[in-house]
Amino acid sequence: MIAHVSRWVLPVDGPPIDDGAALVEHGRIQALGPADKILAGFPGAVVDHGQGAILPGLVNCHTHLEFSALAGQVSPQSRWEDWLEAALAGFAALGVEEIESGIRRGIAQAWETGTALLGEVSNHGLSWPALQQARLAYHLFYECLGFNVLSLGDLGEAFPFFALPEVEDTAWISAAAHAPYSVSPALFRAVREWNARGQRPQTVHLSESWAEAAFLAEGDRFFRDLLRRRGRWVPDFRPPSQTPAAYLGSLGFLGPRTLAVHGVWLNTPDRRLLADSRTWLILCPRANAFTGAGQAPVSELIEAGVPLALGTDSLAGNWDLNLFGEMRWLRENFPDYPGDLWLRLGTLNGARALGREADFGTLSPGKQAALGFIPLGGKPDFWIDLYQSGAAGEFRWICESGWGEGQGPEVPALPPSPTPNPQK
Ligand SMILES: [Zn+2]
């Protein structure tokens, strides 16, 4: 048993502990509290990390590792539609090896900056083998697109990935629906039913751009042209004349196992709908700034009681995969909220959203010893100090081994050859 001691210990589900200690054995947290109590009569090794904070590893609920090779190649945009076109063109020019090495770099960056659990949205299945070998834990959302899928029985009919027995047997794999403008009602239903069979979480991009709201309201041109170019247009499509959130509600796609991502353009009834249905909203504030999408109404979402967690989104649409950057952004832009709120969103709430709070999200006895340390310089605002240090890459792990091990099924890594998503 080892005792880790530092000036502060941040359990997340309780107030910071001054001069705290965490006892770790067999990769699990055994006890937590003030160092003088925890260390009284303690016979094991004591590691004093000094002036800084011990905290749990972060939970990033939304990324696309397969876009990591586009890091630095797509510039920030003021118009989201321009960003989307640039990202799609950039991705189409990538070779499989570039994509795969990008995935490995993305995982390494997320791990090194403090991510313990990653919610990954995959279009090609290419990130799964790398995640099975990663030290961080993951949940893989295999993303389905198909605006023109007018009828569908089982999801595996259109997406062979879901017909693989090792996929069915892996608890941390789900089906994802890309977005209300790229997924038909039949496909939404098939995704929902596949996930519901295994009580799995599901995810969907929601109200990221104004163009999405306009498309569902009145069939706006941008998405009609995009879907036509990609051969997915349905000539007799009639817009539902609903907001994206109301539309997802009418399809039965909202609820406590749904992670809706972005939520930039949500009106008052939309926010109430998400709160009442206990749908998670994953805030990606720096990605929204990068892509020109706008910003989610954070204060109004909090006021409405919408369950919130955090994501970075991809390296095609953010500067890095360091989730402390999101916390810093939120602390700086919403200084009136308690400073620890953003850490809770980036740890405990994320773990709850992904159904992994038994292992991650807080420093609690019994959970995985996913402990890190951030040195602090003693700035007057403790939380700004923490988030800035984390965003500057000062985080380091103090546990001894990864806990993502054992997350792969007992089969060779997939896919043996690239199997591009047929609907993309
Ligand atoms: Zn995304």
JSON list of C-alpha atoms and ligand atoms in Angstrom, two decimals, residues 62-64 121 143 205 208 261-262 313-314, ligand 1:
[
{"chain": "A", "resi": 62, "resn": "HIS", "atom": "CA", "xyz": [-16.61, 13.42, -26.97]},
{"chain": "A", "resi": 63, "resn": "THR", "atom": "CA", "xyz": [-13.80, 13.08, -29.44]},
{"chain": "A", "resi": 64, "resn": "HIS", "atom": "CA", "xyz": [-13.14, 11.70, -32.92]},
{"chain": "A", "resi": 121, "resn": "VAL", "atom": "CA", "xyz": [-16.86, 8.47, -31.82]},
{"chain": "A", "resi": 143, "resn": "GLU", "atom": "CA", "xyz": [-21.24, 6.36, -35.63]},
{"chain": "A", "resi": 205, "resn": "HIS", "atom": "CA", "xyz": [-24.57, 15.68, -32.30]},
{"chain": "A", "resi": 208, "resn": "GLU", "atom": "CA", "xyz": [-24.33, 22.38, -33.27]},
{"chain": "A", "resi": 261, "resn": "VAL", "atom": "CA", "xyz": [-23.25, 16.91, -27.98]},
{"chain": "A", "resi": 262, "resn": "HIS", "atom": "CA", "xyz": [-22.80, 20.70, -28.46]},
{"chain": "A", "resi": 313, "resn": "ASP", "atom": "CA", "xyz": [-14.27, 17.12, -29.95]},
{"chain": "A", "resi": 314, "resn": "SER", "atom": "CA", "xyz": [-11.56, 16.32, -32.52]},
{"chain": "B", "resi": 1, "resn": "ZN", "atom": "ZN", "xyz": [-18.24, 15.57, -32.81]}
]
